Short mmCIF file of C-alpha atoms in Angstrom, two decimals:
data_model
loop_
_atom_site.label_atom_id
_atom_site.label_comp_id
_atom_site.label_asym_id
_atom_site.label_seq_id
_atom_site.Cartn_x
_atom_site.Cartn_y
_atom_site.Cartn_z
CA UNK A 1 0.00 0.00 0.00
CA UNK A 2 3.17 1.92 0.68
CA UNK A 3 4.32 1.58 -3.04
CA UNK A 4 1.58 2.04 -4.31
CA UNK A 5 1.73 6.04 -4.45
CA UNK A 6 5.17 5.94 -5.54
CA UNK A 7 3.94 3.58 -8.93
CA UNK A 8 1.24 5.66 -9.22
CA UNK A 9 2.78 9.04 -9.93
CA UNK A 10 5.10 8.13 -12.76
CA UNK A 11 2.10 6.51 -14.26
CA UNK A 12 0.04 9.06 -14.23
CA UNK A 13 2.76 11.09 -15.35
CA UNK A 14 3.57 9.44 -18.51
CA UNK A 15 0.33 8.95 -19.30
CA UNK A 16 -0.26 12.82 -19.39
CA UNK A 17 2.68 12.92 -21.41
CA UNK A 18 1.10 10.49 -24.15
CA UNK A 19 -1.49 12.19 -24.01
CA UNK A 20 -0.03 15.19 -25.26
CA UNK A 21 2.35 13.86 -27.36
CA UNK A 22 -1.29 12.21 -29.48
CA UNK A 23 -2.83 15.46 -29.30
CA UNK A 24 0.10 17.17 -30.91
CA UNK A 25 0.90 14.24 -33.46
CA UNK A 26 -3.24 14.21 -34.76
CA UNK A 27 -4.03 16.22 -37.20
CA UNK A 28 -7.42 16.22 -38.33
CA UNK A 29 -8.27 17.82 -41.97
CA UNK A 30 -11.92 18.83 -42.90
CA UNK A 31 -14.02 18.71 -46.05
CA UNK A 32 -12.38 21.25 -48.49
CA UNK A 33 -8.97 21.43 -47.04
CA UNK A 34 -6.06 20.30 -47.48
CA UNK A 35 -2.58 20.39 -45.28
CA UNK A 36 0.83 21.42 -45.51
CA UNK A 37 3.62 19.99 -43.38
CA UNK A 38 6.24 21.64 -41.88
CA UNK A 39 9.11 19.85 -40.53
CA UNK A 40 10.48 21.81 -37.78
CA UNK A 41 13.65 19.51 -38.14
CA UNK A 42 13.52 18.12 -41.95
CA UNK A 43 14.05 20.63 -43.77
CA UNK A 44 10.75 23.27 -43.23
CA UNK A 45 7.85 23.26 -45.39
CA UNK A 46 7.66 20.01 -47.48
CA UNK A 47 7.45 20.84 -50.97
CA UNK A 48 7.97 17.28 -52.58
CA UNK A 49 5.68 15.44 -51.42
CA UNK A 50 1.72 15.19 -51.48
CA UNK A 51 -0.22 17.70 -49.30
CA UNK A 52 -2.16 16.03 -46.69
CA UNK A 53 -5.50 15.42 -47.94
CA UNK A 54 -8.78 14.80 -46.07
CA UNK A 55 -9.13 12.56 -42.77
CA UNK A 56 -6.71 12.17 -39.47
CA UNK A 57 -3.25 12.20 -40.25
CA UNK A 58 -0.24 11.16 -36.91
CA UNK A 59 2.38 13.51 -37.42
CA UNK A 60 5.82 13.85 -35.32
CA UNK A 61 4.66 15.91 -32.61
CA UNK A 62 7.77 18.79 -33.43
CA UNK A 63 6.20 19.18 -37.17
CA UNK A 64 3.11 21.32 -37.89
CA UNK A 65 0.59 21.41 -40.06
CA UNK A 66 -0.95 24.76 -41.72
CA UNK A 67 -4.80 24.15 -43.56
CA UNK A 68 -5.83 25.95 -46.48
CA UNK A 69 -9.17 25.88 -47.93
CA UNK A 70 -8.70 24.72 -51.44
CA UNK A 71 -12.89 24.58 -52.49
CA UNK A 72 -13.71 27.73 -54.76
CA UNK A 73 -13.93 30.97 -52.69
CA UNK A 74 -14.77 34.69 -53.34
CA UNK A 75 -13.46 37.50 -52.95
CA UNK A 76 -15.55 40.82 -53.32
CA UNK A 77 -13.83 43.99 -54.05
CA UNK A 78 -15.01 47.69 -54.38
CA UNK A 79 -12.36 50.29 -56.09
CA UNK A 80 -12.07 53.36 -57.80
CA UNK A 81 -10.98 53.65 -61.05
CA UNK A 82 -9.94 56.28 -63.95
CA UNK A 83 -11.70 55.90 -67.43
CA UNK A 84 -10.04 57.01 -70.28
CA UNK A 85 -11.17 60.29 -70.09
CA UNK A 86 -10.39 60.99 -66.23
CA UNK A 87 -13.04 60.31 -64.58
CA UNK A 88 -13.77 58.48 -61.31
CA UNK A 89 -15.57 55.29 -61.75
CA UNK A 90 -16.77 53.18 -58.78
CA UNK A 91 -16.53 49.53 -59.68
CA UNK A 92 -17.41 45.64 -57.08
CA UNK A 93 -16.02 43.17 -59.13
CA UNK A 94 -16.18 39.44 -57.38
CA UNK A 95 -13.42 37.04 -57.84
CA UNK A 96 -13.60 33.43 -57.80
CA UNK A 97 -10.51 31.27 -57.31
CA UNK A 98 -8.86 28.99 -55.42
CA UNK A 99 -4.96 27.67 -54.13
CA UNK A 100 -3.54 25.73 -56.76
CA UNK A 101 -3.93 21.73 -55.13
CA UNK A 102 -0.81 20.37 -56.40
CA UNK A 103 1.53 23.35 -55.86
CA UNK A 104 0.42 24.12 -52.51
CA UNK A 105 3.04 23.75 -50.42
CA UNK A 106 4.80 26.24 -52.76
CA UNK A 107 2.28 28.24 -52.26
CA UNK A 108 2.63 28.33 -48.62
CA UNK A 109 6.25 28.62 -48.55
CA UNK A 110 6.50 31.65 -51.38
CA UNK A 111 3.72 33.63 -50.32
CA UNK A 112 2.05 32.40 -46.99
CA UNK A 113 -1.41 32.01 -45.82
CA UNK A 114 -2.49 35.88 -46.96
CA UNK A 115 -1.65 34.88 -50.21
CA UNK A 116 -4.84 36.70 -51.28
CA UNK A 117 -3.94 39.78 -49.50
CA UNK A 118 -0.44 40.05 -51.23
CA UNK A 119 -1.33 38.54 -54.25
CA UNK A 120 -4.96 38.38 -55.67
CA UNK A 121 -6.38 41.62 -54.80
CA UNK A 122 -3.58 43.97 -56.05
CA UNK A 123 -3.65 41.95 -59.01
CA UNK A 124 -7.06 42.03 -59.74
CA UNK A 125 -6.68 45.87 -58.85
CA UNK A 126 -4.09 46.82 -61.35
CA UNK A 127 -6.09 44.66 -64.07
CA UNK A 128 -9.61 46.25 -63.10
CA UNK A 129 -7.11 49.95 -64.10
CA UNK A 130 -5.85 48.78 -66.85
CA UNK A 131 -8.67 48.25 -68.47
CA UNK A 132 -11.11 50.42 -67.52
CA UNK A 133 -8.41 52.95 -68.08
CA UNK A 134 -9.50 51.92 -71.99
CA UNK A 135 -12.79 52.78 -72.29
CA UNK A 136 -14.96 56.44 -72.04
CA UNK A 137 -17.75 56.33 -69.38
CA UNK A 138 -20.81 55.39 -71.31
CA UNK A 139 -18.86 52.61 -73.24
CA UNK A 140 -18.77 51.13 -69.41
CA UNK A 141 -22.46 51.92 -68.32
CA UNK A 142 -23.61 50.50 -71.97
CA UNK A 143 -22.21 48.18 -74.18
CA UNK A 144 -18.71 47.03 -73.01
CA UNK A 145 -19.49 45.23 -69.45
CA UNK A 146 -18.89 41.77 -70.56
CA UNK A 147 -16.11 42.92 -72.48
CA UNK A 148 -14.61 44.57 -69.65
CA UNK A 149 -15.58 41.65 -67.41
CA UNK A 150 -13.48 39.14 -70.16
CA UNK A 151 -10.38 41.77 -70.22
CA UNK A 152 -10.18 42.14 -66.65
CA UNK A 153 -10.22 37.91 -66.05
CA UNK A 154 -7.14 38.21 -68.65
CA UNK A 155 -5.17 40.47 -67.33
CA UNK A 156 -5.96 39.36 -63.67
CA UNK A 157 -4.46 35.89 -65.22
CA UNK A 158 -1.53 36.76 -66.48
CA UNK A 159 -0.15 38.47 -62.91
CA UNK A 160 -1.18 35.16 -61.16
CA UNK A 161 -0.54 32.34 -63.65
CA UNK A 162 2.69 31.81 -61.79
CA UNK A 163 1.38 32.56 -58.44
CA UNK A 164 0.18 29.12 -57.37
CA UNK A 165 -3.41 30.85 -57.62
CA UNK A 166 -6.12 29.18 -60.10
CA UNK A 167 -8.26 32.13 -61.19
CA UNK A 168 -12.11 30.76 -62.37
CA UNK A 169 -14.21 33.73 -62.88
CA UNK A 170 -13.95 37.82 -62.75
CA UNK A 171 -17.56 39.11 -62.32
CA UNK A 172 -18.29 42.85 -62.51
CA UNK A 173 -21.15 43.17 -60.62
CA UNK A 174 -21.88 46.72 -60.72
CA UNK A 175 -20.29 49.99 -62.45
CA UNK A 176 -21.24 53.05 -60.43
CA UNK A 177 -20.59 56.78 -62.31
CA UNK A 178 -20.55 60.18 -61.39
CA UNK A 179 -24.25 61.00 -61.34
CA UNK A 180 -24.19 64.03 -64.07
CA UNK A 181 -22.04 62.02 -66.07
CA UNK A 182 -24.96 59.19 -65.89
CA UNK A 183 -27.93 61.28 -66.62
CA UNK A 184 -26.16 62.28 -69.77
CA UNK A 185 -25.95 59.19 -70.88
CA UNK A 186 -29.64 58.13 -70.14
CA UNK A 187 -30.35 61.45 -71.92
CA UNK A 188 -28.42 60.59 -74.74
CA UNK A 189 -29.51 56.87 -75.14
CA UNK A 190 -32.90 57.82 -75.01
CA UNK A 191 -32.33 60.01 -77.56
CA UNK A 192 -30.68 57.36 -79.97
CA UNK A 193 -33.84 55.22 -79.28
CA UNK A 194 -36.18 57.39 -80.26
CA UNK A 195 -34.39 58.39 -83.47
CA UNK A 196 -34.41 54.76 -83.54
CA UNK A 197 -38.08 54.36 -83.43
CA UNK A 198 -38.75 57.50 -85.72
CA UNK A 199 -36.63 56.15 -88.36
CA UNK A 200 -38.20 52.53 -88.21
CA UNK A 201 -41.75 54.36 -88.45
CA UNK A 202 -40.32 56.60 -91.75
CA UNK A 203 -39.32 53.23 -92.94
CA UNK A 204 -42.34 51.33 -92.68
CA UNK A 205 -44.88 53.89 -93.87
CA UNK A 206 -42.16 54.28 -97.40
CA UNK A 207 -42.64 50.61 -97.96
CA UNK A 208 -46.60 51.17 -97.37
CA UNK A 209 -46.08 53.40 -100.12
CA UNK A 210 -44.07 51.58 -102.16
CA UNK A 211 -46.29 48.66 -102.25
CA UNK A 212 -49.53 50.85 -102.96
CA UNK A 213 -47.63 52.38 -106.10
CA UNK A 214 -46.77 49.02 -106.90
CA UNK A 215 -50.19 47.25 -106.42
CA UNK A 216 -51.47 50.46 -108.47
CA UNK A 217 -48.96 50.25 -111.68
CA UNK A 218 -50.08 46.20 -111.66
CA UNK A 219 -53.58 47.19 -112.13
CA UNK A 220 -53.05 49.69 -114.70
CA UNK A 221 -50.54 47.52 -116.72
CA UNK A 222 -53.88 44.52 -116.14
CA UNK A 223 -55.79 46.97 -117.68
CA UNK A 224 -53.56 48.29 -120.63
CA UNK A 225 -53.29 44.43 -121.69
CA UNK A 226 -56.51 43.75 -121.57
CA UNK A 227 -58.18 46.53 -123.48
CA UNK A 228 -55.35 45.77 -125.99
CA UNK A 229 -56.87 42.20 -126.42
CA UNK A 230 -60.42 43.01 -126.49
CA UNK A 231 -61.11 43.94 -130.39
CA UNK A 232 -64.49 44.46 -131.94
CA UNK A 233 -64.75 41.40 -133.20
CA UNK A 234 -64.72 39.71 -129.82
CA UNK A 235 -66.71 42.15 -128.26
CA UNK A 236 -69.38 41.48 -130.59
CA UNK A 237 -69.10 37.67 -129.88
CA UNK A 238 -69.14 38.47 -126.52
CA UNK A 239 -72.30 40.08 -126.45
CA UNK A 240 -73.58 37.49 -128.83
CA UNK A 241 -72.96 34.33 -125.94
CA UNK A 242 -74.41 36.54 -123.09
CA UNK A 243 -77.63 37.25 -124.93
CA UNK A 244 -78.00 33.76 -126.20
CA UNK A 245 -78.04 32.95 -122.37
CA UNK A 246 -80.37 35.77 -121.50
CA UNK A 247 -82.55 34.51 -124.35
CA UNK A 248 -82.86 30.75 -122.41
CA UNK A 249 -83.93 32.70 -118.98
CA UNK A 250 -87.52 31.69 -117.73
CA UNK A 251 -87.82 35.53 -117.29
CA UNK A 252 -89.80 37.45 -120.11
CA UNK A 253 -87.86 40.29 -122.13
CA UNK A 254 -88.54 41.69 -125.57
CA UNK A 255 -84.92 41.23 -127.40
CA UNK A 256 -84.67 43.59 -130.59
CA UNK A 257 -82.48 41.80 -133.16
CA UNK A 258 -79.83 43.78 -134.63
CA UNK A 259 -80.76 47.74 -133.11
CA UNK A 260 -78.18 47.90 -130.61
CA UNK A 261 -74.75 49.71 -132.07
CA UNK A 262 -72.30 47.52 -133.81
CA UNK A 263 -75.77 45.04 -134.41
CA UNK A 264 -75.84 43.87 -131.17
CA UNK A 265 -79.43 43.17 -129.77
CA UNK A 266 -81.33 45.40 -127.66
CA UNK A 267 -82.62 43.49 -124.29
CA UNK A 268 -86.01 45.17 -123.00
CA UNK A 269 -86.35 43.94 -119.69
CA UNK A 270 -89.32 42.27 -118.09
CA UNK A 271 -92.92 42.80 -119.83
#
């Protein structure tokens, strides 16, 4: 009972030890994520070899282990911008991106865990004044967005194509301009639209005429032909058939042969 004290404490000891010792050697890596290993006596961060992927990993209990989210996340940004003419133009662009999965641990090692702090978001900054830079005001509230949008994702590219950084999208999602400059612009495009509209109306109401001077010189050239064709001769035959069938009616008429001009008949009418 004496000893029993004296066995007890180193046990108890050791086991608080291991117990540490696990807690520091498990590493446990979430949906999403993936690790990078750092051996504090091998060398530092382990480039070489595969980044630890999903699960529990045992580690030596001296290394560490830094997570990075490697699913595709955002990043929303709001800047000011010069157009080509000067002016101050508000523009949120979102970016969507994510740490390249195979290069990570060079990622980590080069440029850290604010990678996106020191990397992505001047980038995307200096593209987003590049181009805009490019392009007058109303070409940005009108008809350039998407091209603007597809320029920016370029140029965006090419500062992190060797960054470790795999860029998926560049979304403008809004283009804000001085407010005098944008109620001349709605002035002006309403403008254009109803030139647009007065122009389409001029248009139609030509072809309206068109097609009644048309449908007019067909009738006339009907006509021409067919009082070309139409001789005396078959005039008279003519009137000849259509009082033959007047003649057969059940309705009574007095029909004087040969008094009409050219020796047509003359048809009375009903007695």
């Amino acid at each position: 009972m004496e000893r029993l004290p004296k066995v007890a404490i180193p046990a108890i000891i050791a086991a608080i030890v291991l117990i540490i010792i696990l807690a520091k050697s498990a590493v446990t890596v979430e949906s999403g994520q993936a690790g990078v290993l750092y051996k504090t006596f091998g060398g530092g961060v382990v480039t070489d070899e595969p980044v630890l992927g999903e699960g529990f990993h045992i580690i030596a209990p001296w290394n560490k282990v830094f997570i990075y989210e490697v699913r595709q996340q955002e990043i929303l940004d709001k800047m000011s911008v010069l157009s080509s003419n000067g002016l101050d133009i508000k523009l949120e662009a979102s970016v969507w991106f994510q740490p390249a999965y195979q290069n990570l641990g060079k990622l980590h090692q080069e440029k850290g865990e604010m990678y996106k702090e020191r990397i992505l978001l001047p980038a995307i900054r200096s593209a987003a004044r590049s181009v805009v830079g490019r392009y007058t005001p109303e070409q940005l509230y009108s008809s350039k967005r998407d091209a603007i949008q597809q320029e920016i994702f370029e140029e965006t590219q090419k500062f992190v194509e060797d960054q470790y950084i795999q860029l998926n999208e560049v979304l403008v999602r809004d283009v804000t301009l001085p407010p005098t400059i944008k109620d001349a612009i709605e002035r002006k495009l309403r403008q254009e639209q109803e030139s647009l509209e007065y122009e389409f109306r001029l248009v139609t109401a030509s072809k309206e005429a068109e097609k009644v001077i048309i449908e007019a010189q067909g009738k006339a050239d009907a006509n021409k032909i067919l009082s070309a064709s139409l001789t005396e001769k078959i005039l008279q035959d003519k009137g000849i058939e259509a009082t033959v069938k007047l003649s057969e009616s059940n309705n009574s008429k007095v029909i004087v042969i040969g008094s009409g001009d050219s020796g047509l008949p003359i048809i009375l009418g009903n007695q």
